[in-house]
CSV table of N, CA, C and O in Angstrom, one decimal:
chain,number,residue,atom,x,y,z
A,1,MET,N,-16.0,3.9,-13.1
A,1,MET,CA,-15.5,2.9,-12.2
A,1,MET,C,-15.1,3.4,-10.8
A,1,MET,O,-15.3,2.8,-9.8
A,2,LYS,N,-14.6,4.6,-10.8
A,2,LYS,CA,-14.1,5.2,-9.6
A,2,LYS,C,-15.3,5.5,-8.6
A,2,LYS,O,-16.2,6.2,-9.0
A,3,GLY,N,-15.3,4.9,-7.5
A,3,GLY,CA,-16.3,5.1,-6.5
A,3,GLY,C,-17.6,4.4,-6.7
A,3,GLY,O,-18.6,4.6,-6.0
A,4,GLU,N,-17.7,3.5,-7.7
A,4,GLU,CA,-19.0,2.8,-8.0
A,4,GLU,C,-19.5,1.9,-6.9
A,4,GLU,O,-20.6,1.6,-6.8
A,5,LEU,N,-18.6,1.5,-6.0
A,5,LEU,CA,-19.0,0.6,-4.9
A,5,LEU,C,-18.9,1.4,-3.5
A,5,LEU,O,-18.8,0.8,-2.5
A,6,ALA,N,-19.0,2.7,-3.6
A,6,ALA,CA,-18.8,3.6,-2.4
A,6,ALA,C,-19.8,3.3,-1.3
A,6,ALA,O,-19.6,3.5,-0.2
A,7,HIS,N,-21.0,2.7,-1.7
A,7,HIS,CA,-22.0,2.4,-0.7
A,7,HIS,C,-21.6,1.3,0.2
A,7,HIS,O,-22.2,1.1,1.3
A,8,LEU,N,-20.6,0.5,-0.1
A,8,LEU,CA,-20.1,-0.5,0.7
A,8,LEU,C,-19.1,-0.1,1.8
A,8,LEU,O,-18.7,-0.8,2.6
A,9,VAL,N,-18.6,1.2,1.7
A,9,VAL,CA,-17.5,1.7,2.5
A,9,VAL,C,-18.1,2.0,3.9
A,9,VAL,O,-18.8,3.0,4.1
A,10,GLN,N,-17.6,1.2,4.9
A,10,GLN,CA,-17.9,1.5,6.3
A,10,GLN,C,-16.6,0.9,7.0
A,10,GLN,O,-16.2,-0.2,6.7
A,11,PRO,N,-16.1,1.7,8.0
A,11,PRO,CA,-14.9,1.2,8.7
A,11,PRO,C,-15.2,-0.2,9.3
A,11,PRO,O,-16.2,-0.4,10.0
A,12,GLY,N,-14.3,-1.1,9.1
A,12,GLY,CA,-14.5,-2.5,9.7
A,12,GLY,C,-15.3,-3.4,8.8
A,12,GLY,O,-15.4,-4.6,9.1
A,13,ALA,N,-15.9,-2.9,7.8
A,13,ALA,CA,-16.7,-3.8,6.9
A,13,ALA,C,-15.8,-4.8,6.2
A,13,ALA,O,-14.6,-4.4,5.8
A,14,GLU,N,-16.3,-6.0,6.0
A,14,GLU,CA,-15.5,-7.0,5.2
A,14,GLU,C,-16.2,-7.2,3.9
A,14,GLU,O,-17.4,-7.4,3.8
A,15,ILE,N,-15.4,-7.3,2.8
A,15,ILE,CA,-15.9,-7.4,1.5
A,15,ILE,C,-15.3,-8.7,0.9
A,15,ILE,O,-14.1,-8.8,0.8
A,16,ALA,N,-16.2,-9.6,0.6
A,16,ALA,CA,-15.8,-10.9,-0.1
A,16,ALA,C,-15.7,-10.6,-1.6
A,16,ALA,O,-16.5,-10.0,-2.2
A,17,VAL,N,-14.6,-11.1,-2.2
A,17,VAL,CA,-14.3,-10.9,-3.6
A,17,VAL,C,-13.9,-12.2,-4.2
A,17,VAL,O,-13.2,-13.0,-3.7
A,18,ARG,N,-14.4,-12.4,-5.4
A,18,ARG,CA,-14.0,-13.5,-6.3
A,18,ARG,C,-13.0,-13.0,-7.3
A,18,ARG,O,-13.4,-12.0,-8.1
A,19,VAL,N,-11.8,-13.5,-7.4
A,19,VAL,CA,-10.8,-13.0,-8.3
A,19,VAL,C,-10.6,-13.9,-9.5
A,19,VAL,O,-10.5,-15.1,-9.4
A,20,THR,N,-10.4,-13.3,-10.7
A,20,THR,CA,-10.0,-14.0,-11.9
A,20,THR,C,-8.7,-13.5,-12.4
A,20,THR,O,-8.7,-12.4,-12.9
A,21,PRO,N,-7.6,-14.2,-12.1
A,21,PRO,CA,-6.3,-13.7,-12.6
A,21,PRO,C,-6.2,-14.0,-14.1
A,21,PRO,O,-6.9,-14.8,-14.7
A,22,ARG,N,-5.2,-13.4,-14.8
A,22,ARG,CA,-4.9,-13.6,-16.2
A,22,ARG,C,-6.2,-13.4,-17.1
A,22,ARG,O,-6.4,-14.1,-18.1
A,23,ALA,N,-7.0,-12.4,-16.7
A,23,ALA,CA,-8.1,-12.0,-17.5
A,23,ALA,C,-7.7,-11.2,-18.7
A,23,ALA,O,-6.6,-10.7,-18.8
A,24,SER,N,-8.6,-11.0,-19.6
A,24,SER,CA,-8.3,-10.2,-20.8
A,24,SER,C,-8.2,-8.7,-20.5
A,24,SER,O,-7.6,-8.0,-21.2
A,25,ARG,N,-8.9,-8.3,-19.4
A,25,ARG,CA,-8.9,-6.9,-19.0
A,25,ARG,C,-9.1,-6.8,-17.5
A,25,ARG,O,-9.6,-7.7,-16.9
A,26,ASN,N,-8.7,-5.6,-17.0
A,26,ASN,CA,-9.0,-5.4,-15.6
A,26,ASN,C,-10.4,-4.8,-15.4
A,26,ASN,O,-10.8,-4.0,-16.2
A,27,ALA,N,-11.1,-5.4,-14.4
A,27,ALA,CA,-12.5,-4.9,-14.2
A,27,ALA,C,-13.0,-5.3,-12.8
A,27,ALA,O,-12.5,-6.3,-12.2
A,28,VAL,N,-13.8,-4.5,-12.3
A,28,VAL,CA,-14.5,-4.7,-11.0
A,28,VAL,C,-16.0,-4.7,-11.3
A,28,VAL,O,-16.5,-3.7,-11.9
A,29,GLU,N,-16.7,-5.8,-11.0
A,29,GLU,CA,-18.2,-5.8,-11.3
A,29,GLU,C,-18.9,-6.5,-10.1
A,29,GLU,O,-18.3,-7.3,-9.4
A,30,VAL,N,-20.2,-6.2,-10.0
A,30,VAL,CA,-21.1,-6.9,-9.1
A,30,VAL,C,-22.0,-7.8,-9.9
A,30,VAL,O,-22.7,-7.4,-10.7
A,31,VAL,N,-21.9,-9.1,-9.6
A,31,VAL,CA,-22.6,-10.1,-10.3
A,31,VAL,C,-23.5,-10.9,-9.3
A,31,VAL,O,-22.9,-11.5,-8.4
A,32,GLU,N,-24.8,-10.8,-9.4
A,32,GLU,CA,-25.7,-11.5,-8.5
A,32,GLU,C,-25.4,-11.2,-7.0
A,32,GLU,O,-25.3,-12.1,-6.2
A,33,GLY,N,-25.0,-10.0,-6.7
A,33,GLY,CA,-24.8,-9.6,-5.4
A,33,GLY,C,-23.4,-9.8,-4.9
A,33,GLY,O,-23.0,-9.5,-3.7
A,34,SER,N,-22.5,-10.4,-5.7
A,34,SER,CA,-21.1,-10.6,-5.2
A,34,SER,C,-20.1,-9.8,-6.1
A,34,SER,O,-20.4,-9.6,-7.2
A,35,VAL,N,-19.1,-9.4,-5.4
A,35,VAL,CA,-18.1,-8.6,-6.1
A,35,VAL,C,-17.1,-9.5,-6.8
A,35,VAL,O,-16.5,-10.4,-6.2
A,36,ARG,N,-16.8,-9.2,-8.1
A,36,ARG,CA,-15.9,-10.0,-8.9
A,36,ARG,C,-14.8,-9.0,-9.4
A,36,ARG,O,-15.2,-7.9,-9.9
A,37,VAL,N,-13.6,-9.4,-9.3
A,37,VAL,CA,-12.5,-8.6,-9.8
A,37,VAL,C,-11.7,-9.4,-10.8
A,37,VAL,O,-11.3,-10.5,-10.5
A,38,ARG,N,-11.5,-8.8,-12.0
A,38,ARG,CA,-10.7,-9.5,-13.0
A,38,ARG,C,-9.4,-8.7,-13.2
A,38,ARG,O,-9.4,-7.4,-13.3
A,39,VAL,N,-8.2,-9.4,-13.1
A,39,VAL,CA,-7.0,-8.7,-13.3
A,39,VAL,C,-6.2,-9.4,-14.4
A,39,VAL,O,-6.3,-10.6,-14.6
A,40,THR,N,-5.4,-8.7,-15.1
A,40,THR,CA,-4.6,-9.3,-16.2
A,40,THR,C,-3.3,-9.9,-15.7
A,40,THR,O,-2.7,-10.7,-16.4
A,41,THR,N,-3.0,-9.6,-14.5
A,41,THR,CA,-1.7,-10.1,-13.8
A,41,THR,C,-1.8,-11.6,-13.5
A,41,THR,O,-2.9,-12.1,-13.1
A,42,ALA,N,-0.7,-12.3,-13.6
A,42,ALA,CA,-0.6,-13.7,-13.2
A,42,ALA,C,-0.4,-13.7,-11.7
A,42,ALA,O,0.2,-12.8,-11.1
A,43,PRO,N,-1.0,-14.8,-11.1
A,43,PRO,CA,-0.9,-14.9,-9.6
A,43,PRO,C,0.5,-15.4,-9.1
A,43,PRO,O,0.6,-16.5,-8.6
A,44,GLU,N,1.5,-14.5,-9.3
A,44,GLU,CA,2.9,-14.9,-8.9
A,44,GLU,C,3.4,-13.8,-8.0
A,44,GLU,O,3.4,-12.6,-8.4
A,45,GLY,N,4.0,-14.2,-6.9
A,45,GLY,CA,4.6,-13.3,-6.0
A,45,GLY,C,3.8,-12.2,-5.4
A,45,GLY,O,4.3,-11.1,-5.1
A,46,GLY,N,2.5,-12.4,-5.4
A,46,GLY,CA,1.6,-11.4,-4.8
A,46,GLY,C,1.2,-10.2,-5.7
A,46,GLY,O,0.6,-9.3,-5.3
A,47,LYS,N,1.7,-10.3,-7.0
A,47,LYS,CA,1.4,-9.2,-7.9
A,47,LYS,C,-0.1,-9.1,-8.2
A,47,LYS,O,-0.6,-8.0,-8.3
A,48,ALA,N,-0.8,-10.2,-8.4
A,48,ALA,CA,-2.2,-10.2,-8.6
A,48,ALA,C,-3.0,-9.6,-7.4
A,48,ALA,O,-3.9,-8.8,-7.6
A,49,ASN,N,-2.6,-10.0,-6.2
A,49,ASN,CA,-3.2,-9.5,-5.0
A,49,ASN,C,-3.1,-8.0,-5.0
A,49,ASN,O,-4.0,-7.3,-4.6
A,50,ALA,N,-1.9,-7.5,-5.3
A,50,ALA,CA,-1.7,-6.0,-5.3
A,50,ALA,C,-2.6,-5.3,-6.3
A,50,ALA,O,-3.1,-4.2,-6.0
A,51,ASP,N,-2.7,-5.9,-7.5
A,51,ASP,CA,-3.6,-5.3,-8.5
A,51,ASP,C,-5.0,-5.4,-8.1
A,51,ASP,O,-5.8,-4.4,-8.3
A,52,VAL,N,-5.4,-6.4,-7.4
A,52,VAL,CA,-6.8,-6.6,-7.0
A,52,VAL,C,-7.1,-5.5,-5.9
A,52,VAL,O,-8.1,-4.8,-6.0
A,53,GLN,N,-6.2,-5.3,-5.0
A,53,GLN,CA,-6.3,-4.3,-3.9
A,53,GLN,C,-6.4,-2.9,-4.6
A,53,GLN,O,-7.3,-2.1,-4.2
A,54,LYS,N,-5.6,-2.6,-5.6
A,54,LYS,CA,-5.6,-1.3,-6.2
A,54,LYS,C,-7.0,-1.1,-6.9
A,54,LYS,O,-7.6,0.0,-6.8
A,55,LEU,N,-7.4,-2.1,-7.7
A,55,LEU,CA,-8.7,-1.9,-8.4
A,55,LEU,C,-9.9,-1.8,-7.5
A,55,LEU,O,-10.8,-1.0,-7.7
A,56,LEU,N,-9.9,-2.6,-6.4
A,56,LEU,CA,-11.0,-2.6,-5.5
A,56,LEU,C,-11.0,-1.2,-4.7
A,56,LEU,O,-12.1,-0.7,-4.5
A,57,ALA,N,-9.9,-0.7,-4.4
A,57,ALA,CA,-9.8,0.6,-3.7
A,57,ALA,C,-10.3,1.7,-4.6
A,57,ALA,O,-11.1,2.5,-4.1
A,58,ARG,N,-10.0,1.6,-5.8
A,58,ARG,CA,-10.5,2.6,-6.8
A,58,ARG,C,-12.0,2.6,-6.9
A,58,ARG,O,-12.7,3.6,-6.9
A,59,ALA,N,-12.5,1.3,-7.0
A,59,ALA,CA,-14.0,1.1,-7.1
A,59,ALA,C,-14.7,1.6,-5.9
A,59,ALA,O,-15.9,2.0,-5.9
A,60,LEU,N,-14.1,1.4,-4.7
A,60,LEU,CA,-14.7,1.8,-3.4
A,60,LEU,C,-14.5,3.3,-3.2
A,60,LEU,O,-15.2,3.9,-2.3
A,61,GLY,N,-13.5,3.9,-3.8
A,61,GLY,CA,-13.2,5.3,-3.6
A,61,GLY,C,-12.5,5.6,-2.3
A,61,GLY,O,-12.6,6.6,-1.7
A,62,VAL,N,-11.6,4.6,-1.9
A,62,VAL,CA,-10.8,4.8,-0.8
A,62,VAL,C,-9.3,4.5,-1.1
A,62,VAL,O,-9.0,3.9,-2.2
A,63,PRO,N,-8.4,5.0,-0.3
A,63,PRO,CA,-6.9,4.7,-0.6
A,63,PRO,C,-6.7,3.2,-0.4
A,63,PRO,O,-7.3,2.6,0.5
A,64,LYS,N,-5.8,2.7,-1.2
A,64,LYS,CA,-5.5,1.3,-1.1
A,64,LYS,C,-4.9,0.9,0.3
A,64,LYS,O,-5.0,-0.3,0.7
A,65,SER,N,-4.3,1.8,1.0
A,65,SER,CA,-3.8,1.6,2.3
A,65,SER,C,-4.9,1.3,3.3
A,65,SER,O,-4.6,0.7,4.4
A,66,ARG,N,-6.1,1.6,3.0
A,66,ARG,CA,-7.3,1.3,3.9
A,66,ARG,C,-7.8,-0.1,3.7
A,66,ARG,O,-8.7,-0.5,4.4
A,67,LEU,N,-7.4,-0.8,2.7
A,67,LEU,CA,-7.9,-2.1,2.4
A,67,LEU,C,-6.8,-3.1,2.9
A,67,LEU,O,-5.7,-3.1,2.6
A,68,ALA,N,-7.3,-4.1,3.8
A,68,ALA,CA,-6.4,-5.1,4.3
A,68,ALA,C,-6.9,-6.5,3.8
A,68,ALA,O,-8.1,-6.8,4.0
A,69,LEU,N,-6.1,-7.3,3.2
A,69,LEU,CA,-6.4,-8.6,2.8
A,69,LEU,C,-6.4,-9.5,4.1
A,69,LEU,O,-5.3,-9.7,4.7
A,70,ILE,N,-7.5,-10.0,4.5
A,70,ILE,CA,-7.5,-10.8,5.8
A,70,ILE,C,-7.7,-12.3,5.5
A,70,ILE,O,-7.3,-13.0,6.4
A,71,ARG,N,-8.2,-12.7,4.4
A,71,ARG,CA,-8.3,-14.1,4.1
A,71,ARG,C,-8.2,-14.3,2.6
A,71,ARG,O,-8.6,-13.5,1.8
A,72,GLY,N,-7.5,-15.4,2.2
A,72,GLY,CA,-7.5,-15.8,0.8
A,72,GLY,C,-6.3,-15.3,0.0
A,72,GLY,O,-6.3,-15.1,-1.1
A,73,THR,N,-5.1,-15.3,0.7
A,73,THR,CA,-3.9,-14.8,0.0
A,73,THR,C,-3.6,-15.6,-1.2
A,73,THR,O,-3.2,-15.0,-2.2
A,74,THR,N,-3.8,-16.9,-1.1
A,74,THR,CA,-3.5,-17.8,-2.3
A,74,THR,C,-4.7,-18.3,-3.0
A,74,THR,O,-4.6,-19.2,-3.8
A,75,ALA,N,-5.9,-17.9,-2.6
A,75,ALA,CA,-7.1,-18.5,-3.1
A,75,ALA,C,-7.8,-17.4,-4.0
A,75,ALA,O,-7.5,-16.3,-4.0
A,76,ARG,N,-8.7,-17.9,-4.9
A,76,ARG,CA,-9.5,-17.0,-5.7
A,76,ARG,C,-10.5,-16.2,-4.9
A,76,ARG,O,-10.9,-15.1,-5.3
A,77,ASP,N,-11.0,-16.8,-3.9
A,77,ASP,CA,-12.0,-16.1,-3.0
A,77,ASP,C,-11.2,-15.4,-1.9
A,77,ASP,O,-10.5,-16.1,-1.1
A,78,LYS,N,-11.4,-14.1,-1.8
A,78,LYS,CA,-10.6,-13.3,-0.9
A,78,LYS,C,-11.6,-12.5,0.0
A,78,LYS,O,-12.7,-12.2,-0.5
A,79,VAL,N,-11.1,-12.1,1.1
A,79,VAL,CA,-11.9,-11.1,2.0
A,79,VAL,C,-11.0,-10.0,2.3
A,79,VAL,O,-9.9,-10.2,2.9
A,80,PHE,N,-11.5,-8.8,2.0
A,80,PHE,CA,-10.8,-7.6,2.4
A,80,PHE,C,-11.6,-6.8,3.5
A,80,PHE,O,-12.8,-6.9,3.5
A,81,ARG,N,-10.8,-6.2,4.4
A,81,ARG,CA,-11.5,-5.4,5.5
A,81,ARG,C,-11.1,-3.9,5.2
A,81,ARG,O,-10.0,-3.6,4.9
A,82,ILE,N,-12.1,-3.1,5.4
A,82,ILE,CA,-11.9,-1.6,5.2
A,82,ILE,C,-11.4,-1.1,6.6
A,82,ILE,O,-12.2,-1.2,7.6
A,83,GLU,N,-10.2,-0.6,6.7
A,83,GLU,CA,-9.7,-0.1,7.9
A,83,GLU,C,-10.2,1.4,8.1
A,83,GLU,O,-10.5,2.1,7.2
A,84,ALA,N,-10.2,1.8,9.4
A,84,ALA,CA,-10.7,3.2,9.7
A,84,ALA,C,-9.7,4.2,9.3
A,84,ALA,O,-8.5,4.0,9.1
């Protein structure tokens, strides 16, 4: 899982993600060209967003501090930007 999406890493690149909270397991996968992230965390108090950021950063092979959530704080469809 670590670095499996490394080909997407470019400073300033935006990555659209579809999130499934309260999943049976944590996973990052590419389905039909879109990135899907499943987290076991409930979407309360930003905990699910933090877990999504952590899992996505691991899959991209970058520190989580380089990922910024720019759209979709309370939605299932989110957009993250890779900071330089």
